[in-house]
GROMACS .gro file of C-alpha atoms in nm:
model
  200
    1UNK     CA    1   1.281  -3.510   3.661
    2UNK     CA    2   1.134  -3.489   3.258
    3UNK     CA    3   1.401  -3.304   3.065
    4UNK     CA    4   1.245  -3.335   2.731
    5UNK     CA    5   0.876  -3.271   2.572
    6UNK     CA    6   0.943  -3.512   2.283
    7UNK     CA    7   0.851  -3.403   1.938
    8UNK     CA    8   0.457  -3.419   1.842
    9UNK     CA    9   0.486  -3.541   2.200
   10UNK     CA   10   0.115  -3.357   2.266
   11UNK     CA   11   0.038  -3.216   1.905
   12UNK     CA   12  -0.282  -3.152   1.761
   13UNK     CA   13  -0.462  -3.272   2.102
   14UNK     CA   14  -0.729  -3.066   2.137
   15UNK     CA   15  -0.851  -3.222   2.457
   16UNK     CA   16  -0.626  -3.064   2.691
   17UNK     CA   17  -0.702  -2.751   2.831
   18UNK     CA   18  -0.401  -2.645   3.074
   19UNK     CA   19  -0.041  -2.784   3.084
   20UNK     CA   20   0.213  -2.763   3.348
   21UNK     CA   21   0.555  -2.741   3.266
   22UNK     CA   22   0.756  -2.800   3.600
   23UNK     CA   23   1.106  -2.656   3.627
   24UNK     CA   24   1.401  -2.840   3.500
   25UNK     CA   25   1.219  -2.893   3.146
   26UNK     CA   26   1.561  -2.757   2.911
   27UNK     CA   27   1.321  -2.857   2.543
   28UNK     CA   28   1.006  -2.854   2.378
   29UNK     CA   29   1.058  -3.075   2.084
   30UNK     CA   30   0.927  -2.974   1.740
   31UNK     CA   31   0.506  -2.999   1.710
   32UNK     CA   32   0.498  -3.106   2.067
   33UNK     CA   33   0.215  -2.901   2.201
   34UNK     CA   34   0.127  -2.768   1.804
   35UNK     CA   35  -0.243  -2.674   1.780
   36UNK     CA   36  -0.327  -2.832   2.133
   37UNK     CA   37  -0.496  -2.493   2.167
   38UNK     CA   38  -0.436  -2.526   2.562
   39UNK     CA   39  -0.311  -2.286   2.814
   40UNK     CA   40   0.068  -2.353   2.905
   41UNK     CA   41   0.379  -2.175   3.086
   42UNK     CA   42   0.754  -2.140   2.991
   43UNK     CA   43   0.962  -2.274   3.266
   44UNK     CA   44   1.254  -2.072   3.305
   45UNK     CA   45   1.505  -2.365   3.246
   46UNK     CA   46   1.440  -2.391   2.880
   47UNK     CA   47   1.745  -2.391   2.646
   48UNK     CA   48   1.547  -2.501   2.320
   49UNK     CA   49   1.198  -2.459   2.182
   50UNK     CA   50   1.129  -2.653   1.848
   51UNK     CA   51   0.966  -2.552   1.516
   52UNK     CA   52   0.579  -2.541   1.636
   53UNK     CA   53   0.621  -2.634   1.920
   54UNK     CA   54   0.370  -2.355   2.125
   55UNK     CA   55   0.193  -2.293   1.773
   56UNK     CA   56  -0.151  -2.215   1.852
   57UNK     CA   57  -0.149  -2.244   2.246
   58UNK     CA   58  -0.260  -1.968   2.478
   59UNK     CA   59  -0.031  -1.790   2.688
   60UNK     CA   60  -0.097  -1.543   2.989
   61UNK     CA   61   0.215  -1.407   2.905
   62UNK     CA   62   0.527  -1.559   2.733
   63UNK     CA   63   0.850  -1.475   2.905
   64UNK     CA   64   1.089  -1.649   2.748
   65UNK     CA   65   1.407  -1.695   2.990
   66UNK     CA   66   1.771  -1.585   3.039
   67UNK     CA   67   1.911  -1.914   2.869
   68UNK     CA   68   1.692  -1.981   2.595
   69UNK     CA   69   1.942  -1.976   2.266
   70UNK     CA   70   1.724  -2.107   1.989
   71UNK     CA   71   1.373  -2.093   1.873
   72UNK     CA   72   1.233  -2.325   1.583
   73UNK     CA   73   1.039  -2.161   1.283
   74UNK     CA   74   0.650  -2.108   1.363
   75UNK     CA   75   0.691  -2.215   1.720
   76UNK     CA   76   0.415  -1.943   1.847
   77UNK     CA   77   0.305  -1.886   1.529
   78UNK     CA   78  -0.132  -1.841   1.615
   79UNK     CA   79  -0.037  -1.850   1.939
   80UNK     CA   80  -0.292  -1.618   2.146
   81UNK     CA   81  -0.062  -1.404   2.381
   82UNK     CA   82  -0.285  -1.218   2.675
   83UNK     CA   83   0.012  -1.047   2.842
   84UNK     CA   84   0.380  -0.952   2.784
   85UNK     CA   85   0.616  -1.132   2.518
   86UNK     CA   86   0.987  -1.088   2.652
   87UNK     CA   87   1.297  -1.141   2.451
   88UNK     CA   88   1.588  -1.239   2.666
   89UNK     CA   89   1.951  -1.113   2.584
   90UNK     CA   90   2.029  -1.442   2.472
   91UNK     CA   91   1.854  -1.521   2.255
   92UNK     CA   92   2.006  -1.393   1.940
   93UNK     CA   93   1.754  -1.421   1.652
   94UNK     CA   94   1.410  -1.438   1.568
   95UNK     CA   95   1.360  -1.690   1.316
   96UNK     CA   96   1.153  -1.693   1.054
   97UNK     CA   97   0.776  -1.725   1.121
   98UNK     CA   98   0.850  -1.752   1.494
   99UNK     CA   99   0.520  -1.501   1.555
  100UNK     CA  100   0.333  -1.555   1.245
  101UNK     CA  101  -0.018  -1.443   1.303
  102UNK     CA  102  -0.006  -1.431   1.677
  103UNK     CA  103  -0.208  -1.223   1.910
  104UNK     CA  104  -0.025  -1.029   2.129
  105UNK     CA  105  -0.050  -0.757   2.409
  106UNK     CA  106   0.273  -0.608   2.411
  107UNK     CA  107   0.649  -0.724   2.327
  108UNK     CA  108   0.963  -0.630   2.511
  109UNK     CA  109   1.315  -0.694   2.377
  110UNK     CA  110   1.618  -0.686   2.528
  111UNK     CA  111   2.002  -0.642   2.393
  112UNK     CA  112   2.185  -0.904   2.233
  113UNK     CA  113   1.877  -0.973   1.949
  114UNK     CA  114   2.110  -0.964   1.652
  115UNK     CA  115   1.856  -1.065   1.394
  116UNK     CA  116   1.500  -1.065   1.336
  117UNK     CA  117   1.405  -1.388   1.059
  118UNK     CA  118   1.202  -1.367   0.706
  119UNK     CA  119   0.828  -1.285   0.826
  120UNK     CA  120   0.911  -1.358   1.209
  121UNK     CA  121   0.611  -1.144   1.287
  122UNK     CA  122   0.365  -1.136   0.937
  123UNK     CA  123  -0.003  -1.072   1.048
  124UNK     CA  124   0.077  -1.025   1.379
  125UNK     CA  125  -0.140  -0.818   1.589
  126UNK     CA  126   0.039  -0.663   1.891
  127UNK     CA  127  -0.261  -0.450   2.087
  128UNK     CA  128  -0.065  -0.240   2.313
  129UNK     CA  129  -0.082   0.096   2.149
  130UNK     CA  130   0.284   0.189   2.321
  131UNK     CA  131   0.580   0.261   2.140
  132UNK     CA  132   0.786  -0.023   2.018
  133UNK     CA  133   1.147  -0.017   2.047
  134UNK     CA  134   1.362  -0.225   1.903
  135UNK     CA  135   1.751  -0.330   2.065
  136UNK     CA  136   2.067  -0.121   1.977
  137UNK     CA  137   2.234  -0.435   1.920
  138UNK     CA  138   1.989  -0.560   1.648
  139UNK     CA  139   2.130  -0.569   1.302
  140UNK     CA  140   1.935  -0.746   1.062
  141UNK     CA  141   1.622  -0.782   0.960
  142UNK     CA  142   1.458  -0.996   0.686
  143UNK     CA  143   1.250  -0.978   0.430
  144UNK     CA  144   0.865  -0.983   0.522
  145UNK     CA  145   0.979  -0.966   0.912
  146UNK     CA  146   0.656  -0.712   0.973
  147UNK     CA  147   0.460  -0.771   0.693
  148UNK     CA  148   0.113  -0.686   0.698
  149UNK     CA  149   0.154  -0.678   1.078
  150UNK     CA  150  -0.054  -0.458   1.337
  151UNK     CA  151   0.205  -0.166   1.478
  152UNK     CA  152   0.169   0.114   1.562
  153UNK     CA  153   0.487   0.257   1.671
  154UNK     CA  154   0.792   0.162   1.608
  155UNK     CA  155   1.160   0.271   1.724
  156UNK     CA  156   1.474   0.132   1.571
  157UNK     CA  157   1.807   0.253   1.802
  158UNK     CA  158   2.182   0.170   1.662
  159UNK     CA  159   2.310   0.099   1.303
  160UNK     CA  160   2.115  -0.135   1.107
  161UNK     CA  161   2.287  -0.293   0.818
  162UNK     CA  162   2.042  -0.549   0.661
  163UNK     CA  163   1.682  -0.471   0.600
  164UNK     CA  164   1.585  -0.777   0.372
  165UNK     CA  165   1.396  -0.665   0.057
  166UNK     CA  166   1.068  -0.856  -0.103
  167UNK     CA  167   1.073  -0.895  -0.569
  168UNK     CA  168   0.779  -1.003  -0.688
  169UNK     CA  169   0.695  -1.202  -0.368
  170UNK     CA  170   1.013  -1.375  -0.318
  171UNK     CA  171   1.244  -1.243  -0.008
  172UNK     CA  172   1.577  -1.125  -0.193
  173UNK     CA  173   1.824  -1.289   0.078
  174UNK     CA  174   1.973  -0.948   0.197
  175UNK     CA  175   2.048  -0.629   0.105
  176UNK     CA  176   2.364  -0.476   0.223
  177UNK     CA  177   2.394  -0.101   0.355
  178UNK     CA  178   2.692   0.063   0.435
  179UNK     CA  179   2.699   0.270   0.796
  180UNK     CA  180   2.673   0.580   0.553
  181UNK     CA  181   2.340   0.488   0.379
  182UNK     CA  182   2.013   0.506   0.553
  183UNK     CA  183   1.827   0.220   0.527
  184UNK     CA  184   1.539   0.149   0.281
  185UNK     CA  185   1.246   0.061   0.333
  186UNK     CA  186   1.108  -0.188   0.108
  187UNK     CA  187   0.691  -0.299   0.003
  188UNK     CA  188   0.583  -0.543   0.262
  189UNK     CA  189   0.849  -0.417   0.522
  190UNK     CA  190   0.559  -0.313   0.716
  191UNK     CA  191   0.227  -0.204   0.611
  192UNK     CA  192   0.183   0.150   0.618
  193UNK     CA  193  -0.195   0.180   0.638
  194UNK     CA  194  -0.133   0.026   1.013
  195UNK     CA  195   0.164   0.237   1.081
  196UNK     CA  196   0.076   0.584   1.250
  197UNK     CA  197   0.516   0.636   1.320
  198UNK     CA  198   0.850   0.513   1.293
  199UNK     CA  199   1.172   0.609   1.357
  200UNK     CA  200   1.507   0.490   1.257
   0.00000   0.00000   0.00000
């Protein structure tokens, strides 16, 4: 009958080795599992998922459900991922940090990602060597968002309109295109000596 994982609820516990989530569980409270370093699931009834909440777990695979509508900053953020990460359709943005140095084997997205947050997926290794393509409904994407990241192909479908730029280290909040400019790429968008293609 447990709705809620409280916040810091299990943080920085680095006794536990497995956790259970049972269905019926609709949030993970900010820190609650953070740097447990356990293996854990994602029941499908979760609505909410708070700002490190999974930061530093292990995952055999992180499909996140049909439902979910927001995801706190860093909340897999070192997170080891051994199998598929799947974006449902609603969830509608990426925030920032959400991947930040995380381990993954491959990531799926689906339509309705709208916007992808300031360095949602810096460092982050993603090992399947297959293409990576990105929704047609996806418009946005901030500054850093595959910074020094680990892929290797990369397909953007539809009509971007932000691609967030970096000065001097600081994200510039957005820079506006019109449907008649192609986009720019800016330093740090992604890092090219990892990059074999990409297509836009």
């Amino acid at each position: 009958g447990i709705k809620v994982i409280a916040p810091e609820c299990f943080g920085n516990n680095e006794n536990l080795d497995m956790v259970n989530l049972p269905e019926g569980i609709t949030t993970l409270g900010y820190n609650s599992f953070q740097s447990a370093k356990c293996n854990m699931n994602i029941p499908s009834t979760v609505k909410y998922i708070g700002r490190c909440a999974c930061e530093q777990v292990r995952l055999d695979s992180l499909i996140l459900p049909e439902g979910l509508v927001e995801v706190g900053h860093y909340a897999f953020g070192g997170s080891n991922i051994n199998g598929v990460v799947r974006i449902p359709s609603t969830l509608k943005n990426i925030s920032d940090n959400m991947f930040l140095e995380a381990r993954i084997n491959r990531v799926e997205f689906s339509e309705g990602l709208e916007e992808i947050g300031v360095d949602a997926f810096f460092r982050c290794t993603v090992y399947d060597s297959n293409a990576i393509r990105f929704p047609s409904s996806l418009r946005r994407i901030c500054s850093g968002a595959f910074s020094s990241s680990r892929m290797k192909n990369v397909i953007f479908t539809g009509s971007l309109d932000t691609i967030g730029a970096m000065l001097e280290g600081s994200p510039i909040e957005h820079c506006r295109l019109s449907n008649s400019e192609p986009p720019m790429l800016y330093p740090t968008f992604f890092n090219t000596q990892m990059l074999e293609e990409i297509q836009i």
